[in-house]
Coordinates of C-alpha atoms in Angstrom, one line a residue:
Chain A
X1 CA 133.3 223.5 74.4
X2 CA 137.0 224.4 74.8
X3 CA 139.3 224.6 71.7
X4 CA 141.4 221.9 72.8
X5 CA 141.1 218.6 70.5
X6 CA 138.5 216.1 71.5
X7 CA 140.6 212.9 72.6
X8 CA 139.0 209.6 71.4
X9 CA 140.7 206.2 72.3
X10 CA 139.9 203.8 69.8
X11 CA 140.3 200.2 71.0
X12 CA 139.9 197.2 68.4
X13 CA 138.7 194.1 70.3
X14 CA 141.0 191.9 67.8
X15 CA 144.7 191.6 67.8
X16 CA 145.0 190.6 64.4
X17 CA 147.0 193.2 62.2
X18 CA 144.6 192.9 59.4
X19 CA 141.5 192.6 61.6
X20 CA 138.4 194.2 60.1
X21 CA 137.6 195.8 63.4
X22 CA 141.0 197.2 63.7
X23 CA 140.3 198.5 60.1
X24 CA 137.2 200.5 61.5
X25 CA 139.6 202.2 64.0
X26 CA 141.9 202.9 61.2
X27 CA 138.9 204.5 59.4
X28 CA 138.0 206.5 62.5
X29 CA 141.5 208.1 62.4
X30 CA 140.9 208.9 58.7
X31 CA 137.4 210.4 58.8
X32 CA 137.7 212.2 62.2
X33 CA 136.3 215.6 62.1
X34 CA 138.1 218.7 62.7
X35 CA 139.2 219.0 66.3
X36 CA 138.9 215.3 66.9
X37 CA 142.0 213.2 67.6
X38 CA 141.6 209.3 67.5
X39 CA 144.4 207.4 69.2
X40 CA 144.5 203.6 68.7
X41 CA 145.3 201.4 71.7
X42 CA 146.4 198.0 70.9
X43 CA 145.5 195.2 73.7
X44 CA 148.5 193.0 72.9
X45 CA 150.4 193.6 75.9
X46 CA 147.7 193.4 78.6
X47 CA 148.4 190.4 80.9
X48 CA 145.4 188.0 81.8
X49 CA 143.6 189.7 85.0
X50 CA 144.5 188.1 88.0
X51 CA 143.9 189.6 91.6
X52 CA 147.0 188.3 93.1
X53 CA 148.9 190.4 90.7
X54 CA 146.7 193.4 91.0
X55 CA 147.2 193.1 95.0
X56 CA 151.0 193.9 94.5
X57 CA 150.2 196.9 92.3
X58 CA 149.0 197.2 88.7
X59 CA 151.6 196.0 86.2
X60 CA 153.2 198.9 84.1
X61 CA 150.9 197.8 80.8
X62 CA 147.6 198.0 83.0
X63 CA 148.6 201.6 84.3
X64 CA 149.4 202.8 80.9
X65 CA 145.9 201.3 79.8
X66 CA 143.9 202.9 82.6
X67 CA 145.7 206.4 82.0
X68 CA 144.9 206.2 78.2
X69 CA 141.2 205.8 79.2
X70 CA 141.4 208.3 82.0
X71 CA 142.9 210.9 79.5
X72 CA 140.3 210.3 76.6
X73 CA 137.1 212.2 76.4
X74 CA 135.5 209.1 75.1
X75 CA 136.2 205.5 74.0
X76 CA 135.4 204.1 70.6
X77 CA 135.2 200.1 70.9
X78 CA 135.3 198.1 67.5
X79 CA 134.3 194.7 68.7
X80 CA 134.4 191.3 66.5
X81 CA 132.1 188.4 67.6
X82 CA 133.8 185.4 69.1
X83 CA 131.6 182.4 69.9
X84 CA 128.4 184.5 70.0
X85 CA 130.0 187.1 72.6
X86 CA 132.6 189.5 73.3
X87 CA 136.2 188.3 72.5
X88 CA 137.9 187.2 75.6
X89 CA 140.9 189.6 74.8
X90 CA 138.6 192.7 75.1
X91 CA 136.6 191.5 78.1
X92 CA 140.0 190.9 79.8
X93 CA 140.9 194.5 79.2
X94 CA 137.5 195.9 80.4
X95 CA 138.0 193.5 83.6
X96 CA 141.5 195.4 84.4
X97 CA 140.1 198.7 83.6
X98 CA 136.9 198.3 85.8
X99 CA 138.8 198.0 88.9
X100 CA 138.9 201.1 91.2
X101 CA 142.1 202.6 92.5
X102 CA 142.9 201.1 95.8
X103 CA 143.0 204.6 97.1
X104 CA 139.3 204.7 96.5
X105 CA 137.1 206.5 93.9
X106 CA 135.5 205.3 90.7
X107 CA 137.4 203.0 88.0
X108 CA 138.4 204.9 84.9
X109 CA 135.3 203.4 83.0
X110 CA 132.7 204.9 85.5
X111 CA 130.9 207.7 83.5
X112 CA 133.1 207.5 80.5
X113 CA 131.4 208.0 77.1
X114 CA 131.7 205.0 75.1
X115 CA 130.6 204.2 71.2
X116 CA 130.6 200.8 70.1
X117 CA 130.8 199.7 66.4
X118 CA 131.3 196.1 65.1
X119 CA 132.0 194.2 61.7
X120 CA 131.9 190.5 61.0
X121 CA 132.0 188.4 57.8
X122 CA 129.0 186.4 59.4
X123 CA 125.4 187.2 59.4
X124 CA 124.9 188.2 63.1
X125 CA 126.4 191.8 62.5
X126 CA 128.0 191.5 65.8
X127 CA 124.5 191.9 67.6
X128 CA 125.1 189.2 70.4
X129 CA 128.5 190.6 71.1
X130 CA 127.3 194.2 71.1
X131 CA 124.4 193.2 73.5
X132 CA 126.7 191.5 75.9
X133 CA 129.3 194.6 75.7
X134 CA 126.6 197.0 76.5
X135 CA 125.4 194.7 79.5
X136 CA 129.3 194.9 80.6
X137 CA 129.7 198.5 80.1
X138 CA 126.4 199.3 81.9
X139 CA 127.9 197.3 85.0
X140 CA 130.9 199.5 84.9
X141 CA 128.7 202.5 84.9
X142 CA 130.1 203.8 81.6
X143 CA 128.0 206.1 79.3
X144 CA 127.4 204.0 76.3
X145 CA 126.0 206.2 73.3
X146 CA 122.7 204.5 72.2
X147 CA 122.6 205.4 68.5
X148 CA 123.6 205.0 65.9
X149 CA 124.3 201.2 66.3
X150 CA 126.8 200.4 63.9
X151 CA 126.7 196.6 63.3
X152 CA 128.1 195.7 60.1
X153 CA 128.2 192.3 58.2
X154 CA 129.9 191.2 54.7
X155 CA 133.5 192.3 56.2
X156 CA 135.4 190.8 53.4
X157 CA 133.4 192.9 50.6
X158 CA 134.0 196.2 52.8
X159 CA 138.1 195.5 52.7
X160 CA 138.2 194.2 49.1
X161 CA 140.4 197.3 47.9
X162 CA 142.6 197.7 51.0
X163 CA 142.9 195.1 54.0
X164 CA 143.3 197.5 56.5
X165 CA 140.8 200.4 55.5
X166 CA 137.4 199.7 54.9
X167 CA 135.4 201.0 51.7
X168 CA 133.9 204.6 51.4
X169 CA 130.6 203.6 52.7
X170 CA 132.0 202.1 55.9
X171 CA 134.0 204.8 56.5
X172 CA 130.8 207.1 56.2
X173 CA 129.3 205.1 58.9
X174 CA 132.3 205.6 61.1
X175 CA 132.1 209.2 60.5
X176 CA 128.3 209.4 61.5
X177 CA 129.0 207.7 64.5
X178 CA 132.1 210.1 65.4
X179 CA 129.7 212.9 65.0
X180 CA 127.3 211.6 67.2
X181 CA 130.0 210.7 69.7
X182 CA 131.2 214.3 69.8
X183 CA 127.6 215.5 70.3
X184 CA 127.2 212.8 73.0
X185 CA 130.3 213.9 74.9
X186 CA 129.3 217.4 74.8
X187 CA 125.6 216.9 76.1
X188 CA 127.4 215.0 79.0
X189 CA 129.8 217.8 79.6
X190 CA 126.9 220.3 79.7
X191 CA 125.1 218.1 82.1
X192 CA 127.8 217.8 84.4
X193 CA 128.5 221.6 84.2
X194 CA 124.8 222.2 85.1
X195 CA 125.0 219.9 88.0
X196 CA 128.0 221.6 89.5
Chain B
X1 CA 130.6 151.7 80.8
X2 CA 134.3 150.6 80.6
X3 CA 136.4 150.3 84.0
X4 CA 138.9 153.0 83.3
X5 CA 138.4 156.0 85.3
X6 CA 136.1 158.9 84.2
X7 CA 138.3 161.9 83.4
X8 CA 137.1 165.3 84.5
X9 CA 139.1 168.6 83.6
X10 CA 138.3 171.2 86.4
X11 CA 138.8 174.7 85.2
X12 CA 138.6 177.8 87.7
X13 CA 137.6 180.7 85.7
X14 CA 139.8 183.0 88.0
X15 CA 143.5 183.2 88.3
X16 CA 143.7 183.8 92.0
X17 CA 145.3 181.3 94.1
X18 CA 142.5 181.6 96.9
X19 CA 139.7 182.0 94.4
X20 CA 136.4 180.8 95.6
X21 CA 135.7 179.1 92.4
X22 CA 139.1 177.5 92.3
X23 CA 138.1 176.3 95.8
X24 CA 134.9 174.5 94.0
X25 CA 137.4 172.8 91.9
X26 CA 139.4 171.6 95.0
X27 CA 136.1 170.4 96.4
X28 CA 135.6 168.3 93.3
X29 CA 138.8 166.7 93.7
X30 CA 138.2 165.8 97.2
X31 CA 134.4 164.6 96.8
X32 CA 134.9 162.9 93.4
X33 CA 133.0 159.4 93.5
X34 CA 135.0 156.1 93.1
X35 CA 136.4 155.8 89.6
X36 CA 136.2 159.7 88.9
X37 CA 139.6 161.5 88.5
X38 CA 139.1 165.5 88.6
X39 CA 142.3 167.3 87.2
X40 CA 142.8 170.9 87.8
X41 CA 143.7 173.0 84.7
X42 CA 144.9 176.7 85.5
X43 CA 144.8 179.2 82.8
X44 CA 147.7 181.4 83.7
X45 CA 149.9 180.7 80.9
X46 CA 147.4 180.9 78.0
X47 CA 148.4 183.8 75.8
X48 CA 145.8 186.3 74.8
X49 CA 144.0 185.0 71.3
X50 CA 145.6 186.4 68.2
X51 CA 144.7 184.8 65.0
X52 CA 148.1 186.0 63.6
X53 CA 149.9 183.9 66.1
X54 CA 147.6 181.3 65.7
X55 CA 148.2 181.1 61.9
X56 CA 151.7 180.3 62.7
X57 CA 150.8 177.1 64.7
X58 CA 149.4 177.1 68.1
X59 CA 151.6 178.2 71.0
X60 CA 152.9 175.2 73.2
X61 CA 150.5 176.2 75.9
X62 CA 147.5 176.3 73.6
X63 CA 148.2 172.7 72.4
X64 CA 148.5 171.6 75.9
X65 CA 145.2 173.1 76.8
X66 CA 143.6 171.6 73.8
X67 CA 144.9 168.2 74.6
X68 CA 143.8 168.4 77.9
X69 CA 140.1 169.1 76.9
X70 CA 140.4 166.2 74.1
X71 CA 141.5 163.8 76.7
X72 CA 139.1 164.4 79.3
X73 CA 135.5 162.9 79.3
X74 CA 134.0 166.1 80.5
X75 CA 134.9 169.7 81.7
X76 CA 133.7 171.1 84.8
X77 CA 133.9 174.9 84.8
X78 CA 133.8 176.9 88.1
X79 CA 133.1 180.6 87.0
X80 CA 133.3 183.9 88.7
X81 CA 131.3 186.7 87.8
X82 CA 133.3 190.1 86.5
X83 CA 131.3 193.0 85.3
X84 CA 128.0 191.0 84.9
X85 CA 129.4 188.4 82.6
X86 CA 132.2 185.6 82.2
X87 CA 135.7 186.8 83.1
X88 CA 137.8 187.6 80.1
X89 CA 140.4 185.2 81.2
X90 CA 137.8 182.1 80.8
X91 CA 136.4 183.6 77.5
X92 CA 139.8 183.9 76.2
X93 CA 140.6 180.2 77.1
X94 CA 137.3 179.2 75.4
X95 CA 138.2 181.5 72.1
X96 CA 141.5 179.3 71.7
X97 CA 139.7 175.9 72.4
X98 CA 136.9 176.6 70.1
X99 CA 139.0 177.0 66.9
X100 CA 139.1 174.0 64.7
X101 CA 142.4 172.1 63.8
X102 CA 143.7 173.5 60.5
X103 CA 143.6 170.0 59.3
X104 CA 139.9 170.0 59.5
X105 CA 137.2 168.4 61.7
X106 CA 135.5 169.8 65.0
X107 CA 137.0 171.8 68.0
X108 CA 138.0 170.0 71.1
X109 CA 134.7 171.5 72.5
X110 CA 132.4 170.4 70.0
X111 CA 130.0 167.6 71.8
X112 CA 132.1 167.7 74.9
X113 CA 130.3 167.5 78.0
X114 CA 130.5 170.4 80.3
X115 CA 129.1 171.0 83.9
X116 CA 128.9 174.7 85.0
X117 CA 129.3 175.7 88.7
X118 CA 130.0 179.4 90.1
X119 CA 130.3 181.0 93.5
X120 CA 130.3 184.8 94.1
X121 CA 130.3 187.0 97.3
X122 CA 127.6 189.1 95.8
X123 CA 123.9 188.5 95.4
X124 CA 123.9 187.6 91.6
X125 CA 124.8 184.0 92.3
X126 CA 126.8 184.1 89.2
X127 CA 123.5 184.0 87.3
X128 CA 124.3 186.3 84.4
X129 CA 127.8 184.9 83.9
X130 CA 126.3 181.5 83.8
X131 CA 123.8 182.6 81.1
X132 CA 126.4 184.1 79.0
X133 CA 128.7 181.0 79.6
X134 CA 125.8 178.7 78.4
X135 CA 125.3 180.8 75.3
X136 CA 129.0 180.8 74.4
X137 CA 129.2 176.9 74.9
X138 CA 126.1 176.5 72.8
X139 CA 128.0 178.1 70.0
X140 CA 130.7 176.2 70.5
X141 CA 128.6 173.0 70.2
X142 CA 129.4 171.6 73.6
X143 CA 126.9 169.6 75.6
X144 CA 126.3 171.6 78.5
X145 CA 124.6 169.6 81.6
X146 CA 121.3 171.1 82.2
X147 CA 120.6 170.4 85.8
X148 CA 121.6 170.8 88.5
X149 CA 122.4 174.4 88.2
X150 CA 125.1 175.1 90.9
X151 CA 124.7 179.1 91.6
X152 CA 126.1 180.0 94.9
X153 CA 126.4 183.1 97.0
X154 CA 127.7 184.3 100.1
X155 CA 131.1 183.0 99.1
X156 CA 133.1 184.3 102.4
X157 CA 130.8 182.4 104.7
X158 CA 131.6 178.9 103.0
X159 CA 135.3 179.5 103.0
X160 CA 135.3 180.8 106.8
X161 CA 137.3 177.7 108.0
X162 CA 139.6 177.1 105.1
X163 CA 140.3 179.6 102.3
X164 CA 141.0 177.1 99.6
X165 CA 138.0 174.5 100.3
X166 CA 134.3 175.3 100.8
X167 CA 132.3 173.9 103.5
X168 CA 130.6 170.7 103.9
X169 CA 127.2 171.7 102.5
X170 CA 129.0 173.3 99.4
X171 CA 131.1 170.3 99.1
X172 CA 127.9 168.3 98.9
X173 CA 126.4 170.3 96.1
X174 CA 129.6 169.9 94.1
X175 CA 129.4 165.9 94.8
X176 CA 125.8 166.0 93.5
X177 CA 126.8 167.9 90.2
X178 CA 129.7 165.4 89.8
X179 CA 127.3 162.6 90.3
X180 CA 124.9 164.2 87.6
X181 CA 127.9 164.8 85.4
X182 CA 128.8 161.1 85.4
X183 CA 125.3 160.2 84.6
X184 CA 125.2 162.9 81.6
X185 CA 128.5 161.3 80.3
X186 CA 127.0 157.9 80.3
X187 CA 123.8 158.8 78.7
X188 CA 125.8 160.7 75.9
X189 CA 127.9 157.8 75.4
X190 CA 125.3 155.5 74.9
X191 CA 123.5 157.7 72.7
X192 CA 126.9 157.9 70.5
X193 CA 127.1 154.2 70.6
X194 CA 123.4 153.7 69.5
X195 CA 124.0 156.2 66.7
X196 CA 126.9 154.1 65.4

């Protein structure tokens, strides 16, 4: 481990200002352990994926998104569930990020450690969305952290005091996920170093 | 059956001009049986789904999309496969269309007959994408036609003569799907009439 901060890119899968899932990223920023820096990345400005556009060179916002992923030690995705799966907004962002550079080599998602969390008002606990997201991120060759799986229901209750920050219990679950993610990154780095 | 034309809304899940899947919709327009009208709807202008934007009223393009679905007797979706699932572009369009009117009632996707086709250069035949799409459209309470399942590989070979229109064999598979869809719509209408 170096002494530089561990950089985690937090991506809410919803664009709503008071999105419960954006609230999970707010929580991650608040409870991040010492030496861990959580930056929020909002997906509002990404265009729809279009290979004709890509062929003329990545739009500036796509470059910004890919760079943010490349520079992060890990990604924390907070996914809502829309129509029994991942929001189109989030999938579209992954579709852009999954593209390899024209100069060759892997995409910025390859080998990237990723933690997934999700909260919903409904009774699915975002389970179907998280299953699909794991499948998608397996295809992008990302390293998805297996445990803890943070799948939360009863969203309104968790935000009864503050619409943008969940209650203490939820924040502790996010903290536990961050602790596990730091461990997961460290193990991944040690393995990479050992393979050198 | 009335004598008015049967209206089918063809939606390619890719934005690329020479998309193989857009080519399947081109084919549907070419081989449509007598009395069947296939209109192509391109998803380029739909914004990313944002509940805050929706709360101020649907953007004009969202209204146009919902109206096009409402006015169609059925939808024909031609889906590519991106990262082992449905393209974000297509899922985003479904996320918008799945929303109920603020005045109450069902979404334009509820009870709507839908046929799914897909073609890919790879060896998946768009199977994983179509499985996810069926799951998503079950959630939106759409009536997805069970057979024939048009899952096609070897995309470049099918477009070797014309990059925007597939070969005769592929066109015949699309024609068979359209014939089945017309039958499927008719049965659905008869059931609805019998239930009146």
